[in-house]
Coordinates of C-alpha atoms in Angstrom, one line a residue:
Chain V
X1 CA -44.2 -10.2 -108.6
X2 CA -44.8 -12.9 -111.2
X3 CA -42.1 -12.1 -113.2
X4 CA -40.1 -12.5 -110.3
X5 CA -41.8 -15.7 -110.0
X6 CA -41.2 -16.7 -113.4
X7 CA -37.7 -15.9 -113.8
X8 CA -36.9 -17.8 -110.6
X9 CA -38.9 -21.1 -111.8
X10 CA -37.1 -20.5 -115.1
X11 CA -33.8 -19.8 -113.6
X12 CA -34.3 -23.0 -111.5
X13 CA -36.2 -25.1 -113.9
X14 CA -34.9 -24.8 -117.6
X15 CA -32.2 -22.5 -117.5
X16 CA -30.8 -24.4 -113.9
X17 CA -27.5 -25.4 -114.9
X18 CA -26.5 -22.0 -116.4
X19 CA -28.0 -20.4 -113.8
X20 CA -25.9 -22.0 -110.9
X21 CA -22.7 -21.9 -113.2
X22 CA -22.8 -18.2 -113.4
X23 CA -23.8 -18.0 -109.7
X24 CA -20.8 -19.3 -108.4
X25 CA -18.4 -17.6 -111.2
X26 CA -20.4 -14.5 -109.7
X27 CA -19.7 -15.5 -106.1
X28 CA -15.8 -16.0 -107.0
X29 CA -14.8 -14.0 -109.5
X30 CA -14.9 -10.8 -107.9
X31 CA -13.1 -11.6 -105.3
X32 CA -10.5 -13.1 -107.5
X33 CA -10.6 -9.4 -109.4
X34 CA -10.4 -7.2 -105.7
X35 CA -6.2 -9.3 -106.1
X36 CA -6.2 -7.4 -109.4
X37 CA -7.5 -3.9 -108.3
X38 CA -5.5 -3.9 -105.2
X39 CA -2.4 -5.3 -107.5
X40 CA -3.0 -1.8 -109.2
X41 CA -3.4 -4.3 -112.2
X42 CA -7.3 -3.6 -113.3
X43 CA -5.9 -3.8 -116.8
X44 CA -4.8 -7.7 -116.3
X45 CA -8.3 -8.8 -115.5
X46 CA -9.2 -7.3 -118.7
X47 CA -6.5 -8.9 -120.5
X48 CA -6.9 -12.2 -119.3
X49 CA -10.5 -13.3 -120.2
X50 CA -9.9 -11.7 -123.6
X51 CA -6.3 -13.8 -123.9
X52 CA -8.9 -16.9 -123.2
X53 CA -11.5 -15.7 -125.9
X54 CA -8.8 -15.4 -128.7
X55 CA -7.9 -19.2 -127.7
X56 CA -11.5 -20.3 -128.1
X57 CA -11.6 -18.1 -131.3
X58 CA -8.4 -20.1 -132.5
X59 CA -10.2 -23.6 -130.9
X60 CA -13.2 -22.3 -133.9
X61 CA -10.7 -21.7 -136.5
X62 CA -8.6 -24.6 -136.1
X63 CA -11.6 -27.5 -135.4
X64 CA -12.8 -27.6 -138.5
X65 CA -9.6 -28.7 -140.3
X66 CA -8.2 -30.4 -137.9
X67 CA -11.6 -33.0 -137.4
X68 CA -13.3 -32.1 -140.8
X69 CA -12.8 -35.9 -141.9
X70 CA -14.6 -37.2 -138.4
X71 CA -17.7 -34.8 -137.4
X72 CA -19.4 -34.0 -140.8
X73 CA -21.6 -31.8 -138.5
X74 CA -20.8 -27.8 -137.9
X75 CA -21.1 -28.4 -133.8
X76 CA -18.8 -25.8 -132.2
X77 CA -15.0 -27.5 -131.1
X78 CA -15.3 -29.8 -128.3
X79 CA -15.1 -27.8 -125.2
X80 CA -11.8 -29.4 -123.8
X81 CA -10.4 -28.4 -127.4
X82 CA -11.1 -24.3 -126.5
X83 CA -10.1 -25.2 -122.9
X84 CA -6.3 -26.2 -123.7
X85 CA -6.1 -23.4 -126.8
X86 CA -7.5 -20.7 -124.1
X87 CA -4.9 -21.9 -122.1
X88 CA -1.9 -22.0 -124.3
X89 CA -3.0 -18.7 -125.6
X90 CA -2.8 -17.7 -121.8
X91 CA 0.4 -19.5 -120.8
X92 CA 2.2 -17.5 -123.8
X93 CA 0.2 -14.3 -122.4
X94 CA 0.8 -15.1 -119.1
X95 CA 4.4 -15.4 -119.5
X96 CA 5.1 -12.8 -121.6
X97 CA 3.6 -10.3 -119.2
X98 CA 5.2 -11.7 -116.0
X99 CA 9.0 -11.1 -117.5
X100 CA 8.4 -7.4 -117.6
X101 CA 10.1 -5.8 -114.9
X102 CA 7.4 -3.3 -113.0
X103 CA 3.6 -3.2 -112.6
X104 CA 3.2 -0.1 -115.0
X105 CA 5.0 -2.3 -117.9
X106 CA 2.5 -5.3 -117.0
X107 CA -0.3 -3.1 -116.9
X108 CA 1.2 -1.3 -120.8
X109 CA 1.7 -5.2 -121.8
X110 CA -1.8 -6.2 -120.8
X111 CA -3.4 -3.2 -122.6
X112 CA -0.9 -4.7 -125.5
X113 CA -2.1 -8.4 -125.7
X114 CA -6.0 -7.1 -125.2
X115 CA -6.2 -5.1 -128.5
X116 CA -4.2 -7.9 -130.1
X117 CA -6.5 -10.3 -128.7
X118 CA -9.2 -8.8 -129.6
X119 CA -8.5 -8.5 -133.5
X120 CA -6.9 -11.8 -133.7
X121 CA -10.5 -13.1 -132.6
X122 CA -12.0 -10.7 -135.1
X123 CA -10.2 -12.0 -137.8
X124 CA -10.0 -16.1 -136.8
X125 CA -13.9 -16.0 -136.5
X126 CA -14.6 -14.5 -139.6
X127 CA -12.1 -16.7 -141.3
X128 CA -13.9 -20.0 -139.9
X129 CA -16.9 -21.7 -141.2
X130 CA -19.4 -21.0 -137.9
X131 CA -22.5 -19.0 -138.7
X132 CA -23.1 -15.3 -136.8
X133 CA -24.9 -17.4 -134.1
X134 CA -21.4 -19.1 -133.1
X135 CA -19.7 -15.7 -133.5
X136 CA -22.5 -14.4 -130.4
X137 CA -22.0 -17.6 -128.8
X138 CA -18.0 -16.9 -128.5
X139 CA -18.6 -13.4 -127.2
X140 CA -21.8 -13.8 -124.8
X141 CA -20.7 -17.2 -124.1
X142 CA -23.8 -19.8 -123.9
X143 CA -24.7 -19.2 -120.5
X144 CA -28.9 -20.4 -120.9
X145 CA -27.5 -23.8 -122.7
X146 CA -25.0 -24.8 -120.1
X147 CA -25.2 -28.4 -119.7
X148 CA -24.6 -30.5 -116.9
X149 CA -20.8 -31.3 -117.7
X150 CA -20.3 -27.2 -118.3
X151 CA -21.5 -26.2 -115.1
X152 CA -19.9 -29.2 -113.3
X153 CA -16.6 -27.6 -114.7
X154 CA -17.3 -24.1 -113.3
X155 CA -18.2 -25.0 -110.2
X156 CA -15.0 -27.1 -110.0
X157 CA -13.2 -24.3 -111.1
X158 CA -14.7 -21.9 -109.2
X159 CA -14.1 -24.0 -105.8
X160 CA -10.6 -24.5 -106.5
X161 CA -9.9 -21.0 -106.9
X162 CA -11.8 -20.3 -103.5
X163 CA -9.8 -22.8 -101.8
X164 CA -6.6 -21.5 -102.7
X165 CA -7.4 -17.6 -102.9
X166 CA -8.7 -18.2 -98.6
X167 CA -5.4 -20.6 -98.2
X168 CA -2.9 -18.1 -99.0
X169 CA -5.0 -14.7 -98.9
X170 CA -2.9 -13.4 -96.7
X171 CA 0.0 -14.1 -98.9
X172 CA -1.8 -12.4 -101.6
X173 CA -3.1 -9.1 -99.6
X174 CA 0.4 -8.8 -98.3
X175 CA 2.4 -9.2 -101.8
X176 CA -0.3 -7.0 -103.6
X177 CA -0.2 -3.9 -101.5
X178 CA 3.2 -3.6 -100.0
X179 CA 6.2 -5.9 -101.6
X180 CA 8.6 -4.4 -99.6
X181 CA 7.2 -5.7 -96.5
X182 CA 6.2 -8.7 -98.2
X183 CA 10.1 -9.6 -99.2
X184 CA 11.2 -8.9 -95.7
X185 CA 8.2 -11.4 -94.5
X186 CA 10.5 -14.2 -97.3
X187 CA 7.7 -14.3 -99.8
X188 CA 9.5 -13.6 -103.0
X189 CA 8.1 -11.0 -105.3
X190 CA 7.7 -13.0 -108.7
X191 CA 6.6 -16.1 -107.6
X192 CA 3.2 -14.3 -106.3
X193 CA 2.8 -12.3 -109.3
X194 CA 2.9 -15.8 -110.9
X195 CA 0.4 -17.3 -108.6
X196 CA -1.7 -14.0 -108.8
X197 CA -1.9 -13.9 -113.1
X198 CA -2.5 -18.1 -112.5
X199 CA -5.1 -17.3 -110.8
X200 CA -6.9 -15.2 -113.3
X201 CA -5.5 -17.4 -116.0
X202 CA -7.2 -20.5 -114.5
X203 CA -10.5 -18.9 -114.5
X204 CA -10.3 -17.5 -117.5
X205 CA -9.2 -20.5 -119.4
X206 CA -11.7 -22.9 -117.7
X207 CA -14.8 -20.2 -117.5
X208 CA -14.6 -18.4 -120.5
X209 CA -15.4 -20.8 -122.7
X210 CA -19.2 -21.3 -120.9
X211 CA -19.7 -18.2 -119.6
X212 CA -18.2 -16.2 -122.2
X213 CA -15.4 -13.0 -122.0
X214 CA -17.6 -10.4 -121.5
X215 CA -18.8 -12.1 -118.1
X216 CA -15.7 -13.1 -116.8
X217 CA -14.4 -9.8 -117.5
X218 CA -17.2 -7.9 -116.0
X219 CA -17.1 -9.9 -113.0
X220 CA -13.7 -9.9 -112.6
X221 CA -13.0 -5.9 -113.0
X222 CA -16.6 -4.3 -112.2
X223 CA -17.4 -4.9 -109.0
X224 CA -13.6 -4.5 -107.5
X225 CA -12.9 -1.1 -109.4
X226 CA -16.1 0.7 -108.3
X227 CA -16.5 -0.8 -104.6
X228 CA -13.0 -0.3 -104.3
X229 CA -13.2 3.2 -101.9
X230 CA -16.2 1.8 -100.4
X231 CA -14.7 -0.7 -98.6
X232 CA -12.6 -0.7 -95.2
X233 CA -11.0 -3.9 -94.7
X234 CA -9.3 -6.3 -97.1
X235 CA -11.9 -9.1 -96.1
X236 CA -14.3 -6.5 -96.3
X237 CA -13.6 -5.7 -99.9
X238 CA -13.7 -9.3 -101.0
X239 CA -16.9 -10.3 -99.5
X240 CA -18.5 -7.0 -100.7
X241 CA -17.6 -7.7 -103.9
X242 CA -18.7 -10.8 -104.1
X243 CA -21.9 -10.2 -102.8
X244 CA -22.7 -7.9 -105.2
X245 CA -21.6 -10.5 -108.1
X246 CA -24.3 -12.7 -106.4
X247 CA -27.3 -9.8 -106.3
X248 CA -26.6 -9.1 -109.7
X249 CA -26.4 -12.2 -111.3
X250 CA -29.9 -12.7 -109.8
X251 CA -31.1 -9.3 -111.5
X252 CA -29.7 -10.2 -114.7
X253 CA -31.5 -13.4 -114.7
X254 CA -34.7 -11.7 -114.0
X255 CA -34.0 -8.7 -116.5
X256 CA -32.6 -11.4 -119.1
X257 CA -36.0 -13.5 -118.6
X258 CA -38.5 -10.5 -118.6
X259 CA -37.1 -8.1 -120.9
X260 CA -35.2 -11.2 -123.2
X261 CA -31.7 -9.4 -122.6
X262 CA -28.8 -11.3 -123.4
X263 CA -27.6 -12.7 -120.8
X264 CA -23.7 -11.0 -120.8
X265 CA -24.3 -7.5 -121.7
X266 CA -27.2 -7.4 -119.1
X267 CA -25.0 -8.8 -116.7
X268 CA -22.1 -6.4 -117.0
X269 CA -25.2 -3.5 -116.6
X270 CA -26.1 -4.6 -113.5
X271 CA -23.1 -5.1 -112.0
X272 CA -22.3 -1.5 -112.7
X273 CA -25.4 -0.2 -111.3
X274 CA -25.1 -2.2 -108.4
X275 CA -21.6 -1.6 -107.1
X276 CA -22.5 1.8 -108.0
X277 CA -25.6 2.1 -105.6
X278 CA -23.5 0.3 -103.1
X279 CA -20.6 2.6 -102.9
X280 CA -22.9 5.5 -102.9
X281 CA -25.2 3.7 -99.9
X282 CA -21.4 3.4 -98.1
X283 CA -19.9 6.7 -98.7
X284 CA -23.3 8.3 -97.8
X285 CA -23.0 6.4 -94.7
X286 CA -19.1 6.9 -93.9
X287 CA -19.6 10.4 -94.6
X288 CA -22.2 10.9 -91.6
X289 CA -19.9 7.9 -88.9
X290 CA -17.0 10.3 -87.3
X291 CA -15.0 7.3 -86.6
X292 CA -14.8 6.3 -90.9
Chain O
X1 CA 30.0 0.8 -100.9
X2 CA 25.9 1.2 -101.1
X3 CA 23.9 2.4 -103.8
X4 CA 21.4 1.9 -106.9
X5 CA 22.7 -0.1 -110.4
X6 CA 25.4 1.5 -110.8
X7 CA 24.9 4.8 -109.0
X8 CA 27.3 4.7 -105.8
X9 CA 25.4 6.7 -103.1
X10 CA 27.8 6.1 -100.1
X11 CA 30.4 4.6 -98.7
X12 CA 32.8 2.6 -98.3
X13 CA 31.6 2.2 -94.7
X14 CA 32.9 -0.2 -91.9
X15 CA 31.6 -0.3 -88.8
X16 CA 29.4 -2.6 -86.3
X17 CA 26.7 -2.0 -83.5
X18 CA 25.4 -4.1 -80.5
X19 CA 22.3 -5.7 -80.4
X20 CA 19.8 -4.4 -78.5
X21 CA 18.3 -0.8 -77.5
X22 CA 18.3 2.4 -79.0
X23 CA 20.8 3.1 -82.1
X24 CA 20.5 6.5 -84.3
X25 CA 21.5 7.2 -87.8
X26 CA 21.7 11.0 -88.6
X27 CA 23.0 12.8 -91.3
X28 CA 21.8 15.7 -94.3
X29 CA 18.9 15.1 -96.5
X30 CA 20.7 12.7 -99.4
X31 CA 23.2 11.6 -97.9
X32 CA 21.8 7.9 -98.0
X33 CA 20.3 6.9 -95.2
X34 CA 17.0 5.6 -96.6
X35 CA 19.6 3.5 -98.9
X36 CA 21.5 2.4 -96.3
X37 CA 18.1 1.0 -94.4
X38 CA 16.9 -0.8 -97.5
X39 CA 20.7 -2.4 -97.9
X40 CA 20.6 -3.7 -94.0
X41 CA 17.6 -5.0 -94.8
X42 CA 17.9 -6.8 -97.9
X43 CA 15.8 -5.0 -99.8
X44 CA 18.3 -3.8 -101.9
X45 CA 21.7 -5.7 -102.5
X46 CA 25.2 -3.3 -101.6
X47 CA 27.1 -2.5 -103.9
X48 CA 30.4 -4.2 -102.7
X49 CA 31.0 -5.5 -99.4
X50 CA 28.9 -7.3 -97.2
X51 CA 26.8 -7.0 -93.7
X52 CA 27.8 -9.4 -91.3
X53 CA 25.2 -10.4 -88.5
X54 CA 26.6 -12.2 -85.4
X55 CA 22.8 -12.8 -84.8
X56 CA 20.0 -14.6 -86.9
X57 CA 19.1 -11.5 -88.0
X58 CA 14.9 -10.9 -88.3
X59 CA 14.3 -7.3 -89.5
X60 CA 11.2 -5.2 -89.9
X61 CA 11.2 -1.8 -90.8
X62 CA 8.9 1.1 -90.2
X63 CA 9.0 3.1 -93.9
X64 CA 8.4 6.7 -94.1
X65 CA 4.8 6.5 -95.5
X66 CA 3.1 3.4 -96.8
X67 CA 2.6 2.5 -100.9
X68 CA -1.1 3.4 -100.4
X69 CA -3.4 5.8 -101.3
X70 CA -6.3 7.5 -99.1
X71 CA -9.3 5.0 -100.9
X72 CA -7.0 1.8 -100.3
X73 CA -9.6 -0.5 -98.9
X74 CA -6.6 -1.7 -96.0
X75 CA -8.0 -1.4 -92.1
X76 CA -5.3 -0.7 -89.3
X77 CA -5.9 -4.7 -88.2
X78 CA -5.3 -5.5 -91.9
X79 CA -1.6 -3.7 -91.9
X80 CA -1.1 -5.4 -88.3
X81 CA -1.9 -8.5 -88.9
X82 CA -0.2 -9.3 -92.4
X83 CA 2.9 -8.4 -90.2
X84 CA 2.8 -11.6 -88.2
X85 CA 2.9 -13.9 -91.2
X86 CA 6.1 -14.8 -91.9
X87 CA 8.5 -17.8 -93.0
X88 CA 12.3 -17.4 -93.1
X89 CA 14.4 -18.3 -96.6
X90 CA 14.8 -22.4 -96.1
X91 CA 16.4 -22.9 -99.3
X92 CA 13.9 -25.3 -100.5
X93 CA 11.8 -24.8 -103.6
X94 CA 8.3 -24.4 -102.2
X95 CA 9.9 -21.7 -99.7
X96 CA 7.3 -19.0 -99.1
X97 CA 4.3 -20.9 -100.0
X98 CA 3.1 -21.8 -96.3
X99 CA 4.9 -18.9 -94.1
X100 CA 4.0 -19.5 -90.4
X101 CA 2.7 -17.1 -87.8
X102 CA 5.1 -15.7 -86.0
X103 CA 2.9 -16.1 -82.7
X104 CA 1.2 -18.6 -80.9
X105 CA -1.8 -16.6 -79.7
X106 CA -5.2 -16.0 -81.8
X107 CA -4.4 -13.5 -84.5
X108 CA -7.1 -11.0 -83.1
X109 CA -5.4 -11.3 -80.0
X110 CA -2.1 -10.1 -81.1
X111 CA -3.2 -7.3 -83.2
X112 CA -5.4 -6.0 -80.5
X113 CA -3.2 -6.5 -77.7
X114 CA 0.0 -4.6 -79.8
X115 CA -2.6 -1.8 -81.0
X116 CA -3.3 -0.9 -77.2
X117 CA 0.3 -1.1 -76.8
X118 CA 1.2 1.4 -79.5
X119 CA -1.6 3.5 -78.4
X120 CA -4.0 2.4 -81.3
X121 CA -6.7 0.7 -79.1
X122 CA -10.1 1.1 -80.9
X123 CA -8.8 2.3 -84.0
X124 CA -8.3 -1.1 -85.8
X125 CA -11.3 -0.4 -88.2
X126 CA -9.7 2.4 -89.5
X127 CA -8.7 2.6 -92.9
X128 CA -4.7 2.9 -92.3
X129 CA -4.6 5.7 -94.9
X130 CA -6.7 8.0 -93.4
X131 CA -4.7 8.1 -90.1
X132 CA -2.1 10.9 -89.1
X133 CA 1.4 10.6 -90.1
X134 CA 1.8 9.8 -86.5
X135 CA -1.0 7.3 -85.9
X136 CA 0.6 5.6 -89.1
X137 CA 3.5 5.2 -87.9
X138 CA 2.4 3.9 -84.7
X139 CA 0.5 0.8 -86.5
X140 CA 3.6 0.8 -88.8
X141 CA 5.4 -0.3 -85.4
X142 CA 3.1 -2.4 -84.0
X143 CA 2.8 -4.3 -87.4
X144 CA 7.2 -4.6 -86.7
X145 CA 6.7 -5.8 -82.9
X146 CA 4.0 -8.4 -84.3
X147 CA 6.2 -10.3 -86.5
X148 CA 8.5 -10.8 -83.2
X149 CA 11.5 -9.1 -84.7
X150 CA 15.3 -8.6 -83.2
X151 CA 15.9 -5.8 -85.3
X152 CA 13.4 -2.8 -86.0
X153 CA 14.6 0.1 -88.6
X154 CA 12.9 3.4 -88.5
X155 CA 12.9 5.4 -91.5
X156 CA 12.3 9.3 -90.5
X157 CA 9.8 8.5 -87.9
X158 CA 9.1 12.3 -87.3
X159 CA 8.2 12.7 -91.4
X160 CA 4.7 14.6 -91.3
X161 CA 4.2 14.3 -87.5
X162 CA 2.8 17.4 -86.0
X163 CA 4.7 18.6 -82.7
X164 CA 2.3 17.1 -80.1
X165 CA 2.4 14.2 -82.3
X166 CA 6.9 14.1 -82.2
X167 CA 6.6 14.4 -78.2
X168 CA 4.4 10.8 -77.9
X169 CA 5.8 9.1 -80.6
X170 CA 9.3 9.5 -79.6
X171 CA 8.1 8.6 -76.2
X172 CA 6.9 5.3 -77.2
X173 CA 10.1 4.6 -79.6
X174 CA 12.4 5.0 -76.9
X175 CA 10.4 3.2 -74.2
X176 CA 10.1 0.5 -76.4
X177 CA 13.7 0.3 -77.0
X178 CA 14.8 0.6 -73.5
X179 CA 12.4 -2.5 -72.1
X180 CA 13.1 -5.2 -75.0
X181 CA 16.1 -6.8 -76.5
X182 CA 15.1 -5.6 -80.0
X183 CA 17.9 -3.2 -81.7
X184 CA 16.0 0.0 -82.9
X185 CA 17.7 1.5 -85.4
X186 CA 15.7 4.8 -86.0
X187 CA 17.0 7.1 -89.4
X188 CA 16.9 10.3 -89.1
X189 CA 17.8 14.0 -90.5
X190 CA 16.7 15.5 -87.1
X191 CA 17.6 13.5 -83.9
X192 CA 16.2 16.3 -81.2
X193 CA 13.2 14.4 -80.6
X194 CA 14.6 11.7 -79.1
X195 CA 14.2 12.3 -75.4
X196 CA 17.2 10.2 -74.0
X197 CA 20.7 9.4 -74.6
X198 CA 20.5 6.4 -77.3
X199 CA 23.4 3.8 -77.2
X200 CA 25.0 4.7 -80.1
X201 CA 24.9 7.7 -83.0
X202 CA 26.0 7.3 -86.4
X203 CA 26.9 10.2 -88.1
X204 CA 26.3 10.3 -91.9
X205 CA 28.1 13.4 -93.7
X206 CA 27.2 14.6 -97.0
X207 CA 30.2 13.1 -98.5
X208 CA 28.6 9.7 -97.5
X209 CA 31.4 8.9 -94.9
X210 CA 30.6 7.9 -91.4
X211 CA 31.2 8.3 -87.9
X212 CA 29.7 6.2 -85.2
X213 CA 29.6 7.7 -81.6
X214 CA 29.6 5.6 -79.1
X215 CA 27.1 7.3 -76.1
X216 CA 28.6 7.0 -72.4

């Protein structure tokens, strides 16, 4: 009971910034994912945040020469710097996979660019001056040392991506699961496919660099693949999913405070074991209702 | 002259049907009905040649089975719903990015109103790939009659629809044919289910050539 206490004081004290960033990417992220999942795309939302992470990596690689003569310190690039390469590594991503012609070639592209992403970041991190602390930092993100402008920038992210995924949800359902119907409802094909990987980029490009890939990919795919036959209703599916971002970015806090976990890995741990427990709770339950 | 790329599957065809009421397309497995369906509606552009409407034409279709499997997370309401949300091609650049609803009542009200209609009432928490063939092709209507359509198109309505199943589902088809103004156009290999005289057949043959019969 007192490490409960402790983490929450901690979580709400020192850490509090980080805390309430991550607790409204967790609150948003997954329900941006459940597009993904129901897309038949799971592979995009592990594409994307890594897409963002090879930007930052090139943000590390590139600061250094580009600003050598005017910070004589090592700080990391500013963060607006790894915002706009995340996302210029994303719009080239982004692009690239939404010229492909079917869903099986995006998800074969996104498989693509995620390898390739990952070793570019591999190699432009080892080829940069940062220590192995920066290396961790690029991976885990710096979710405990989020200051106030960092989770200012989440949280604006987070809310504009909530605004627009409940404005046109229906837009999104219907063009995810049945494009047939949807073109015969006059909502063109690509243009919500380009809307969709937006999405996912935005978040990416604007979270990633705080939070780190490893969340943003966690919480993006983990929730929305394993609750996905627990749920019955589209709503449904979102709102499950984002609850259980929530719970678990509560555990990990604890878990992270008592047992000194860091904070990512922990995170995409408990996420598991959570949607896990919850689809078990729900089948166990559907499999006793007759009218499930 | 309808088909895929550059694979002709039938025609050339010419010939036109009334609005309104009951209208059958039979013909062999193959012969390209299911292409001809997706053509009329769009879906798909013809080959060569054109289909002219004399109306505004606002088509739904029933398919013969949806793009879902059994663990998709979609309810019955879900499937209904999404059907009244609609906008029609304006031409301008930001068309399809606010579609309206196609009726003025509270969503909830429409779906549940059109599920009792259908025969559905109560089942609108169901996940709509768990249903029968023939409960899914009942929600698979209402979803059409939601989005206030003048043209319907059935694709093989009696696909995986046990016998008891054929007797009520052909039932409601044809009783909701004869009380609106809404052309059904229902595609079929097998047209003794339907239980009255419809207003017209068209007769595919395997050659792809047509014949349309008009009833008495």
């Amino acid at each position: 009971m007192s490490s409960l206490l402790e983490a929450w004081e901690l979580s709400t004290g020192l850490f509090r910034d980080g805390f309430f960033a991550l607790l409204v990417a967790a609150f948003v992220l997954p329900a941006i994912g459940t597009l993904l999942v129901l897309r038949r795309m799971p592979f995009v939302a592990v594409a994307v945040p890594g897409i963002a992470g090879s930007g930052v990596a090139f943000a590390y690689f590139i600061w250094p020469a580009i600003f050598a003569m005017a910070y004589e310190t090592l700080d990391p690039p500013h963060t607006f710097f790894q915002n706009l390469c995340a996302f210029l590594f994303l719009a080239l991503g982004l692009y690239w996979l939404s010229s492909r012609s079917s869903r099986e070639r995006i998800e074969s592209g996104a498989a693509l660019l995620f390898v390739i992403s990952l070793a570019l970041s591999e190699i432009l991190l080892l080829d940069s001056i940062y220590d192995e602390f920066s290396h961790r930092w690029l991976h885990h993100g710096h979710v405990l040392s989020i200051l106030e402008d960092g989770r200012n920038r989440v949280i604006a992210t987070c809310l504009i991506l909530a605004t627009v995924s409940i404005y046109y949800r229906r837009e999104l359902w219907l063009t995810a699961i049945d494009r047939e119907q949807a073109a015969l409802s006059g909502l063109p094909e690509r243009r919500w496919l380009l809307i969709h990987l937006s999405l996912a980029g935005i978040a990416s490009g604007m979270i990633v660099p705080e939070i780190g890939p490893q969340a943003v990919l966690g919480l993006l795919l983990i929730p929305a693949t394993i609750s996905f036959p627990a749920a019955r209703s589209l709503s449904g599916y979102a709102w499950t999913c984002s609850m259980i971002g929530v719970i678990s970015t509560l555990l990990t806090f604890w878990l992270s405070i008592v047992r000194d976990w860091p904070i990512s890995p922990a995170l995409l741990v408990v996420l598991a074991i959570v949607s896990l427990i919850h689809r078990g709770i729900k089948q166990q339950f559907w499999s006793s209702s007759p009218s499930a | 002259m309808i088909g895929h790329g550059n694979n002709t599957v039938a025609g050339p065809w010419n010939f036109s049907v009334s609005a309104g009421g009951l209208n059958v397309m039979r013909g062999p497995n193959g012969c390209g009905k299911s292409t001809f369906a997706r053509t009329l509606l769009n879906l798909i552009p013809p080959l060569s040649g054109r289909i002219r409407w004399n109306i505004r034409p606002h088509c739904r279709w029933v398919p013969q089975q949806l793009p879902l499997t059994e663990d998709y997370p979609v309810s019955v309401f879900d499937i209904v719903e999404l059907g009244m949300w609609d906008t029609p091609d304006s031409g301008s650049p930001l068309w399809g990015l606010r579609p309206g609803k196609s009726q003025d009542k509270p969503a909830k009200q429409v779906v549940l109103e059109m599920l009792s209609r259908v025969g559905l009432e109560g089942m609108e928490n169901r996940r709509i790939a768990r249903l029968s063939g023939g409960e899914q092709r009942r929600a698979l209507i209402a979803r059409a009659l939601v989005a206030d359509a003048n043209c319907i198109v059935l694709d093989e309505p009696m696909n995986g629809v046990d016998q008891e199943g054929r007797e009520s589902l052909g039932k409601l088809v044809t009783d909701l044919a004869e009380n609106s103004e809404i052309l059904f156009l229902v595609i079929t290999h097998d047209a003794d289910w339907i239980p009255v005289q419809p207003r017209c057949y068209l007769d595919l043959s395997a050659t792809g050539e047509v014949s349309l019969e008009p009833s008495s």
